[in-house]
mmCIF file of C-alpha atoms in Angstrom:
data_model
loop_
_atom_site.group_PDB
_atom_site.id
_atom_site.type_symbol
_atom_site.label_atom_id
_atom_site.label_comp_id
_atom_site.label_asym_id
_atom_site.label_seq_id
_atom_site.Cartn_x
_atom_site.Cartn_y
_atom_site.Cartn_z
ATOM 1 C CA MET A 59 -8.947 -22.777 -83.273
ATOM 2 C CA ASP A 60 -12.639 -23.849 -82.875
ATOM 3 C CA ILE A 61 -14.367 -20.820 -81.047
ATOM 4 C CA ARG A 62 -17.482 -22.742 -80.236
ATOM 5 C CA ARG A 63 -15.498 -25.387 -78.355
ATOM 6 C CA LEU A 64 -13.586 -22.721 -76.557
ATOM 7 C CA THR A 65 -16.909 -21.279 -75.520
ATOM 8 C CA HIS A 66 -17.793 -24.839 -74.289
ATOM 9 C CA PHE A 67 -14.475 -24.872 -72.310
ATOM 10 C CA ILE A 68 -15.072 -21.566 -70.678
ATOM 11 C CA ALA A 69 -18.530 -22.490 -69.677
ATOM 12 C CA LEU A 70 -17.408 -25.800 -67.931
ATOM 13 C CA ALA A 71 -14.494 -23.725 -66.123
ATOM 14 C CA GLU A 72 -16.938 -21.277 -64.903
ATOM 15 C CA GLU A 73 -19.710 -23.791 -63.833
ATOM 16 C CA GLY A 74 -17.626 -26.699 -62.575
ATOM 17 C CA ARG A 75 -20.346 -29.258 -63.768
ATOM 18 C CA PHE A 76 -20.896 -30.894 -66.976
ATOM 19 C CA ALA A 77 -24.658 -30.912 -66.654
ATOM 20 C CA VAL A 78 -24.971 -27.128 -65.611
ATOM 21 C CA ALA A 79 -22.537 -26.050 -68.375
ATOM 22 C CA ALA A 80 -24.278 -28.078 -71.074
ATOM 23 C CA GLU A 81 -27.618 -26.491 -70.149
ATOM 24 C CA ARG A 82 -26.023 -23.148 -70.358
ATOM 25 C CA MET A 83 -24.890 -23.917 -73.789
ATOM 26 C CA HIS A 84 -28.232 -25.326 -74.674
ATOM 27 C CA LEU A 85 -26.632 -28.807 -75.556
ATOM 28 C CA SER A 86 -27.157 -32.346 -74.298
ATOM 29 C CA GLN A 87 -24.685 -33.495 -71.755
ATOM 30 C CA ALA A 88 -23.286 -36.124 -74.036
ATOM 31 C CA ALA A 89 -22.718 -33.589 -76.942
ATOM 32 C CA PHE A 90 -21.232 -31.140 -74.501
ATOM 33 C CA SER A 91 -18.745 -33.930 -73.142
ATOM 34 C CA ARG A 92 -17.943 -34.730 -76.568
ATOM 35 C CA SER A 93 -16.993 -31.112 -77.390
ATOM 36 C CA ILE A 94 -14.798 -30.941 -74.385
ATOM 37 C CA ARG A 95 -12.943 -34.306 -75.209
ATOM 38 C CA ALA A 96 -12.377 -33.110 -78.764
ATOM 39 C CA LEU A 97 -10.664 -29.805 -77.655
ATOM 40 C CA GLU A 98 -8.441 -31.716 -75.314
ATOM 41 C CA GLU A 99 -7.496 -34.091 -77.925
ATOM 42 C CA ARG A 100 -6.947 -31.183 -80.569
ATOM 43 C CA LEU A 101 -4.771 -29.471 -77.928
ATOM 44 C CA GLY A 102 -3.116 -32.469 -76.777
ATOM 45 C CA LEU A 103 -3.693 -31.464 -73.193
ATOM 46 C CA LYS A 104 -5.670 -32.357 -70.239
ATOM 47 C CA LEU A 105 -7.748 -29.246 -69.361
ATOM 48 C CA PHE A 106 -9.916 -30.690 -66.382
ATOM 49 C CA ASP A 107 -9.490 -33.212 -63.622
ATOM 50 C CA ARG A 108 -12.962 -35.059 -63.501
ATOM 51 C CA GLY A 109 -14.342 -36.208 -60.080
ATOM 52 C CA ALA A 110 -17.498 -36.965 -58.267
ATOM 53 C CA LYS A 111 -17.826 -33.189 -57.379
ATOM 54 C CA GLY A 112 -17.534 -32.186 -60.972
ATOM 55 C CA ALA A 113 -14.745 -30.818 -63.154
ATOM 56 C CA SER A 114 -11.792 -28.558 -62.074
ATOM 57 C CA LEU A 115 -9.287 -26.920 -64.021
ATOM 58 C CA THR A 116 -5.625 -28.441 -64.351
ATOM 59 C CA PRO A 117 -2.857 -26.131 -64.069
ATOM 60 C CA VAL A 118 -2.480 -26.058 -67.857
ATOM 61 C CA GLY A 119 -6.115 -25.539 -68.108
ATOM 62 C CA GLU A 120 -5.788 -22.339 -66.253
ATOM 63 C CA VAL A 121 -3.354 -21.033 -68.613
ATOM 64 C CA VAL A 122 -5.621 -22.001 -71.640
ATOM 65 C CA LEU A 123 -8.613 -20.376 -69.936
ATOM 66 C CA ARG A 124 -7.010 -17.021 -69.858
ATOM 67 C CA ARG A 125 -6.122 -17.199 -73.558
ATOM 68 C CA ALA A 126 -9.475 -18.776 -74.483
ATOM 69 C CA ARG A 127 -11.346 -15.831 -73.072
ATOM 70 C CA THR A 128 -9.351 -13.305 -74.930
ATOM 71 C CA LEU A 129 -9.898 -15.348 -78.251
ATOM 72 C CA VAL A 130 -13.502 -15.798 -77.735
ATOM 73 C CA LEU A 131 -14.089 -11.990 -76.895
ATOM 74 C CA ASP A 132 -11.936 -10.883 -80.027
ATOM 75 C CA ALA A 133 -14.202 -13.402 -82.290
ATOM 76 C CA ARG A 134 -17.271 -11.667 -80.730
ATOM 77 C CA ASN A 135 -15.961 -8.328 -81.665
ATOM 78 C CA LEU A 136 -15.129 -9.320 -85.020
ATOM 79 C CA GLN A 137 -18.522 -10.679 -85.605
ATOM 80 C CA ARG A 138 -20.036 -7.380 -84.218
ATOM 81 C CA ASP A 139 -17.856 -5.205 -86.334
ATOM 82 C CA ILE A 140 -18.967 -7.087 -89.441
ATOM 83 C CA GLU A 141 -22.567 -6.683 -88.388
ATOM 84 C CA LEU A 142 -21.913 -2.966 -87.884
ATOM 85 C CA VAL A 143 -20.618 -2.455 -91.277
ATOM 86 C CA ARG A 144 -23.597 -4.287 -92.759
ATOM 87 C CA LEU A 145 -26.279 -2.747 -90.600
ATOM 88 C CA GLY A 146 -25.080 0.735 -90.190
ATOM 89 C CA ASP A 147 -27.700 2.714 -88.074
ATOM 90 C CA VAL A 148 -30.477 0.106 -88.350
ATOM 91 C CA GLY A 149 -30.259 -2.499 -85.545
ATOM 92 C CA GLU A 150 -30.304 -2.434 -81.824
ATOM 93 C CA ILE A 151 -28.610 -0.984 -79.021
ATOM 94 C CA VAL A 152 -28.967 -2.032 -75.349
ATOM 95 C CA PHE A 153 -27.641 0.317 -72.655
ATOM 96 C CA GLY A 154 -28.040 0.551 -68.804
ATOM 97 C CA ALA A 155 -28.715 3.588 -66.583
ATOM 98 C CA ALA A 156 -28.178 4.130 -62.928
ATOM 99 C CA PRO A 157 -30.830 6.058 -61.069
ATOM 100 C CA ILE A 158 -29.658 9.625 -61.471
ATOM 101 C CA PRO A 159 -28.904 9.402 -65.396
ATOM 102 C CA ALA A 160 -32.235 7.244 -65.650
ATOM 103 C CA ALA A 161 -34.224 10.141 -64.293
ATOM 104 C CA VAL A 162 -32.302 13.171 -65.648
ATOM 105 C CA ILE A 163 -30.987 11.857 -69.012
ATOM 106 C CA VAL A 164 -32.561 8.860 -70.306
ATOM 107 C CA PRO A 165 -36.243 10.237 -71.105
ATOM 108 C CA GLU A 166 -35.139 12.862 -73.464
ATOM 109 C CA LEU A 167 -32.325 10.683 -74.743
ATOM 110 C CA LEU A 168 -35.033 8.030 -75.902
ATOM 111 C CA CYS A 169 -36.914 10.783 -77.522
ATOM 112 C CA GLN A 170 -34.005 12.167 -79.544
ATOM 113 C CA LEU A 171 -32.982 8.636 -80.640
ATOM 114 C CA ARG A 172 -36.378 7.965 -81.724
ATOM 115 C CA GLN A 173 -36.598 10.976 -83.720
ATOM 116 C CA GLN A 174 -33.026 10.688 -85.259
ATOM 117 C CA SER A 175 -33.213 6.935 -85.898
ATOM 118 C CA PRO A 176 -36.831 5.613 -86.363
ATOM 119 C CA GLY A 177 -35.402 2.220 -87.337
ATOM 120 C CA LEU A 178 -33.355 1.583 -84.438
ATOM 121 C CA VAL A 179 -34.553 -0.580 -81.557
ATOM 122 C CA THR A 180 -33.464 0.698 -78.296
ATOM 123 C CA ARG A 181 -33.476 -1.419 -74.909
ATOM 124 C CA VAL A 182 -32.790 0.267 -71.518
ATOM 125 C CA HIS A 183 -31.841 -1.670 -68.486
ATOM 126 C CA LEU A 184 -32.318 0.385 -65.213
ATOM 127 C CA GLY A 185 -30.485 -0.480 -61.956
ATOM 128 C CA ASN A 186 -27.666 0.445 -59.582
ATOM 129 C CA LEU A 187 -24.116 0.515 -61.148
ATOM 130 C CA PRO A 188 -22.827 -2.706 -59.670
ATOM 131 C CA THR A 189 -25.763 -4.520 -61.252
ATOM 132 C CA LEU A 190 -25.245 -2.736 -64.639
ATOM 133 C CA LEU A 191 -21.324 -3.490 -64.546
ATOM 134 C CA ALA A 192 -22.167 -7.235 -64.280
ATOM 135 C CA GLN A 193 -24.360 -6.928 -67.376
ATOM 136 C CA LEU A 194 -21.692 -5.059 -69.088
ATOM 137 C CA ASP A 195 -19.192 -7.739 -68.313
ATOM 138 C CA ALA A 196 -21.649 -10.461 -69.664
ATOM 139 C CA GLN A 197 -21.915 -8.345 -72.761
ATOM 140 C CA GLN A 198 -25.729 -8.070 -72.077
ATOM 141 C CA ILE A 199 -25.478 -4.324 -72.598
ATOM 142 C CA ASP A 200 -23.412 -1.997 -74.938
ATOM 143 C CA PHE A 201 -22.622 0.584 -72.340
ATOM 144 C CA CYS A 202 -24.159 2.094 -69.219
ATOM 145 C CA LEU A 203 -24.548 5.492 -67.694
ATOM 146 C CA GLY A 204 -23.234 5.832 -64.235
ATOM 147 C CA ASP A 205 -20.671 7.389 -61.749
ATOM 148 C CA PRO A 206 -17.233 5.879 -62.410
ATOM 149 C CA ARG A 207 -16.362 6.360 -58.910
ATOM 150 C CA LEU A 208 -18.250 3.360 -58.054
ATOM 151 C CA VAL A 209 -16.336 1.166 -60.693
ATOM 152 C CA PRO A 210 -14.035 -1.222 -58.931
ATOM 153 C CA PRO A 211 -10.339 -0.476 -59.085
ATOM 154 C CA GLN A 212 -8.414 -1.815 -61.909
ATOM 155 C CA ALA A 213 -11.582 -2.781 -63.888
ATOM 156 C CA ARG A 214 -11.047 -2.731 -67.555
ATOM 157 C CA TYR A 215 -13.532 -0.202 -68.937
ATOM 158 C CA ASN A 216 -13.711 2.833 -71.247
ATOM 159 C CA THR A 217 -15.397 5.931 -69.962
ATOM 160 C CA ALA A 218 -16.523 9.211 -71.466
ATOM 161 C CA SER A 219 -17.813 12.175 -69.350
ATOM 162 C CA ILE A 220 -21.440 12.893 -69.754
ATOM 163 C CA GLY A 221 -21.814 15.644 -67.093
ATOM 164 C CA LYS A 222 -22.034 16.430 -63.345
ATOM 165 C CA GLN A 223 -25.412 16.393 -61.509
ATOM 166 C CA VAL A 224 -25.958 18.353 -58.193
ATOM 167 C CA ALA A 225 -28.484 17.665 -55.680
ATOM 168 C CA ALA A 226 -30.229 19.462 -52.769
ATOM 169 C CA LEU A 227 -32.414 18.609 -49.750
ATOM 170 C CA TYR A 228 -36.128 18.663 -50.354
ATOM 171 C CA GLY A 229 -39.269 18.297 -48.269
ATOM 172 C CA ARG A 230 -42.953 18.466 -48.831
ATOM 173 C CA ALA A 231 -44.336 21.833 -49.587
ATOM 174 C CA ASP A 232 -46.085 22.087 -46.094
ATOM 175 C CA HIS A 233 -43.139 20.438 -44.238
ATOM 176 C CA PRO A 234 -42.510 21.789 -40.696
ATOM 177 C CA LEU A 235 -39.047 22.964 -41.989
ATOM 178 C CA ALA A 236 -40.548 24.575 -45.168
ATOM 179 C CA HIS A 237 -40.156 28.121 -43.882
ATOM 180 C CA ALA A 238 -37.143 27.470 -41.514
ATOM 181 C CA PRO A 239 -34.258 29.929 -42.092
ATOM 182 C CA ARG A 240 -31.735 27.114 -42.133
ATOM 183 C CA VAL A 241 -32.066 23.313 -41.889
ATOM 184 C CA ASP A 242 -29.166 22.038 -39.664
ATOM 185 C CA ALA A 243 -27.891 18.752 -38.895
ATOM 186 C CA GLU A 244 -30.047 18.429 -35.841
ATOM 187 C CA ALA A 245 -33.165 18.985 -37.774
ATOM 188 C CA MET A 246 -32.044 16.460 -40.415
ATOM 189 C CA ARG A 247 -31.691 13.886 -37.519
ATOM 190 C CA ARG A 248 -35.265 14.676 -36.316
ATOM 191 C CA PHE A 249 -36.844 13.878 -39.658
ATOM 192 C CA GLY A 250 -34.335 11.481 -41.302
ATOM 193 C CA VAL A 251 -32.946 11.475 -44.937
ATOM 194 C CA ALA A 252 -34.080 9.405 -47.883
ATOM 195 C CA THR A 253 -31.570 8.936 -50.815
ATOM 196 C CA ILE A 254 -30.416 6.592 -53.592
ATOM 197 C CA THR A 255 -27.828 3.980 -52.873
ATOM 198 C CA ILE A 256 -24.581 5.710 -52.247
ATOM 199 C CA SER A 257 -21.117 3.902 -51.393
ATOM 200 C CA PRO A 258 -20.008 4.342 -47.906
ATOM 201 C CA ALA A 259 -16.975 6.330 -49.166
ATOM 202 C CA LEU A 260 -19.317 8.728 -51.042
ATOM 203 C CA LEU A 261 -21.704 8.991 -48.326
ATOM 204 C CA ASP A 262 -18.934 10.047 -45.937
ATOM 205 C CA GLY A 263 -18.308 13.228 -48.106
ATOM 206 C CA VAL A 264 -22.009 13.887 -48.179
ATOM 207 C CA ALA A 265 -22.147 13.505 -44.258
ATOM 208 C CA VAL A 266 -19.404 15.742 -43.657
ATOM 209 C CA LEU A 267 -20.705 18.488 -46.049
ATOM 210 C CA TYR A 268 -24.051 18.564 -44.076
ATOM 211 C CA GLY A 269 -22.209 18.820 -40.688
ATOM 212 C CA PHE A 270 -22.222 15.133 -39.616
ATOM 213 C CA ARG A 271 -18.873 13.096 -38.522
ATOM 214 C CA ASP A 272 -19.242 10.376 -41.255
ATOM 215 C CA CYS A 273 -21.690 8.062 -42.885
ATOM 216 C CA ALA A 274 -22.355 6.308 -39.624
ATOM 217 C CA ASP A 275 -23.557 9.545 -38.070
ATOM 218 C CA PHE A 276 -25.626 10.557 -41.110
ATOM 219 C CA PRO A 277 -29.443 10.079 -40.502
ATOM 220 C CA LEU A 278 -30.240 7.772 -43.426
ATOM 221 C CA VAL A 279 -33.651 6.243 -42.945
ATOM 222 C CA VAL A 280 -34.541 5.223 -46.476
ATOM 223 C CA GLU A 281 -32.312 4.025 -49.455
ATOM 224 C CA CYS A 282 -34.092 3.481 -52.669
ATOM 225 C CA ASP A 283 -32.856 3.497 -56.246
ATOM 226 C CA ASP A 284 -36.057 4.714 -57.807
ATOM 227 C CA LEU A 285 -36.225 8.446 -57.720
ATOM 228 C CA GLY A 286 -39.983 8.601 -58.432
ATOM 229 C CA THR A 287 -40.551 6.628 -55.244
ATOM 230 C CA LEU A 288 -38.342 8.968 -53.316
ATOM 231 C CA VAL A 289 -40.297 11.798 -54.739
ATOM 232 C CA HIS A 290 -43.531 10.186 -53.664
ATOM 233 C CA LEU A 291 -42.319 9.389 -50.138
ATOM 234 C CA ALA A 292 -41.048 12.975 -49.581
ATOM 235 C CA THR A 293 -44.596 14.276 -50.684
ATOM 236 C CA ARG A 294 -46.431 11.929 -48.272
ATOM 237 C CA THR A 295 -44.281 11.986 -45.062
ATOM 238 C CA ASP A 296 -41.926 14.244 -43.219
ATOM 239 C CA VAL A 297 -38.900 12.514 -44.419
ATOM 240 C CA LEU A 298 -36.277 14.780 -46.106
ATOM 241 C CA ALA A 299 -35.230 13.536 -49.696
ATOM 242 C CA LEU A 300 -31.614 14.041 -51.152
ATOM 243 C CA LEU A 301 -32.669 14.625 -54.795
ATOM 244 C CA PRO A 302 -30.898 15.640 -58.083
ATOM 245 C CA CYS A 303 -31.998 19.283 -58.418
ATOM 246 C CA VAL A 304 -33.350 18.519 -62.006
ATOM 247 C CA VAL A 305 -35.805 15.942 -60.300
ATOM 248 C CA GLY A 306 -36.645 17.972 -57.336
ATOM 249 C CA ASP A 307 -37.385 21.282 -59.010
ATOM 250 C CA ALA A 308 -39.632 19.532 -61.322
ATOM 251 C CA HIS A 309 -41.966 19.005 -58.559
ATOM 252 C CA THR A 310 -42.275 22.410 -57.067
ATOM 253 C CA GLN A 311 -45.912 22.276 -56.359
ATOM 254 C CA ALA A 312 -45.381 19.233 -53.959
ATOM 255 C CA LEU A 313 -41.711 19.849 -52.847
ATOM 256 C CA CYS A 314 -39.685 22.643 -51.855
ATOM 257 C CA ARG A 315 -36.004 23.081 -51.703
ATOM 258 C CA LEU A 316 -34.840 23.441 -48.189
ATOM 259 C CA PRO A 317 -32.037 26.027 -47.130
ATOM 260 C CA THR A 318 -29.016 24.229 -45.709
ATOM 261 C CA THR A 319 -25.439 24.987 -45.173
ATOM 262 C CA THR A 320 -24.669 23.155 -48.383
ATOM 263 C CA PRO A 321 -27.406 24.500 -50.877
ATOM 264 C CA GLN A 322 -26.228 22.248 -53.647
ATOM 265 C CA LEU A 323 -24.290 18.922 -53.447
ATOM 266 C CA PRO A 324 -22.198 17.387 -56.198
ATOM 267 C CA MET A 325 -24.111 13.993 -56.286
ATOM 268 C CA ALA A 326 -22.981 12.224 -59.462
ATOM 269 C CA ASP A 327 -20.377 12.580 -62.012
ATOM 270 C CA VAL A 328 -22.217 10.758 -64.766
ATOM 271 C CA HIS A 329 -19.959 8.920 -67.332
ATOM 272 C CA ALA A 330 -20.971 6.370 -70.381
ATOM 273 C CA ILE A 331 -18.870 3.237 -69.506
ATOM 274 C CA TRP A 332 -18.256 0.358 -71.714
ATOM 275 C CA LEU A 333 -15.911 -2.621 -72.014
ATOM 276 C CA GLY A 334 -12.274 -1.836 -72.875
ATOM 277 C CA GLY A 335 -11.564 -3.301 -76.260
ATOM 278 C CA ARG A 336 -14.906 -3.416 -77.478
ATOM 279 C CA THR A 337 -16.051 -1.389 -80.586
ATOM 280 C CA LEU A 338 -19.263 0.633 -79.940
ATOM 281 C CA SER A 339 -21.748 0.539 -82.678
ATOM 282 C CA PRO A 340 -22.466 4.024 -84.453
ATOM 283 C CA SER A 341 -25.871 4.130 -82.839
ATOM 284 C CA ALA A 342 -24.299 3.583 -79.421
ATOM 285 C CA GLN A 343 -21.748 6.301 -80.140
ATOM 286 C CA ARG A 344 -24.649 8.677 -81.378
ATOM 287 C CA ALA A 345 -26.516 7.955 -78.087
ATOM 288 C CA ILE A 346 -23.402 8.702 -76.017
ATOM 289 C CA GLU A 347 -22.853 11.947 -77.777
ATOM 290 C CA LEU A 348 -26.703 12.780 -77.317
ATOM 291 C CA ALA A 349 -26.298 11.983 -73.683
ATOM 292 C CA LYS A 350 -23.320 14.399 -73.249
ATOM 293 C CA ARG A 351 -25.435 17.226 -74.790
ATOM 294 C CA LEU A 352 -28.162 16.492 -72.453
ATOM 295 C CA GLY A 353 -26.131 15.840 -69.366
ATOM 296 C CA GLY A 354 -24.055 18.875 -69.520
ATOM 297 C CA GLU A 355 -21.545 20.063 -66.957
ATOM 298 C CA ASP A 356 -23.174 20.687 -63.641
ATOM 299 C CA GLY A 357 -26.405 19.605 -64.941
ATOM 300 C CA GLY A 358 -29.380 20.853 -62.962
ATOM 301 C CA SER A 359 -27.492 23.554 -61.250
ATOM 302 C CA ALA A 360 -29.804 26.392 -62.256
#
């Protein structure tokens, strides 16, 4: 079976138009059309219905598509395994990190990878977990660091626990609440809370722990996936920032941890996440093991 032609077939099935699929495959439309016709002739099956609006899969094409995706993924994994044997630790890894592991784990992880494998090229993609999972599915990254509670149900991923990160409520050092005996829900309502993107289900849990009914009742005023920006915001305004303790306590000259009914909040259960059935390179495996040591259980709880 010609894997290259199966790749063209998958592209057309996903794009629905010959011109767009040909451009995606970096081929002329004529060459791309010949490849699709050759595949249909080789199989003795009509895979697409052609029309003015493009190409749509026939019923048999739907069946072939499911098998083709498996074959193409297996072929890529085979090629990758061959490269791993040949390259060993020298090569490249690409991984993603959601906001909390990006701030808490990645900086030291990059230092240790550089010290242990100076010949390794490491590329890091930062973003929220849904964006990183899309890159993972497209095989643009080897793995990502994030909270698996945000992974869609029934998704086909492997995971390895890195460690839990706890958070607390912070305000600027001269905040009106800096010397308050306790910051209650009413005070949080008065100044508002800034935090990273949290799913409604997880935010419900956060809200209840701080004395609110649910996420709709929680006084969220700023949502930003860059923790540095949240720190800057909290130091320049009266907004209260919900930050990982490791991050907040690193800015003790500018920020103070505010006393609440929930001094520390479980904020992220960080895992390494990668595609099921995909072989991780030795370098990626080493990076995950280093991340486990850096993440630790209940990271930042001291």
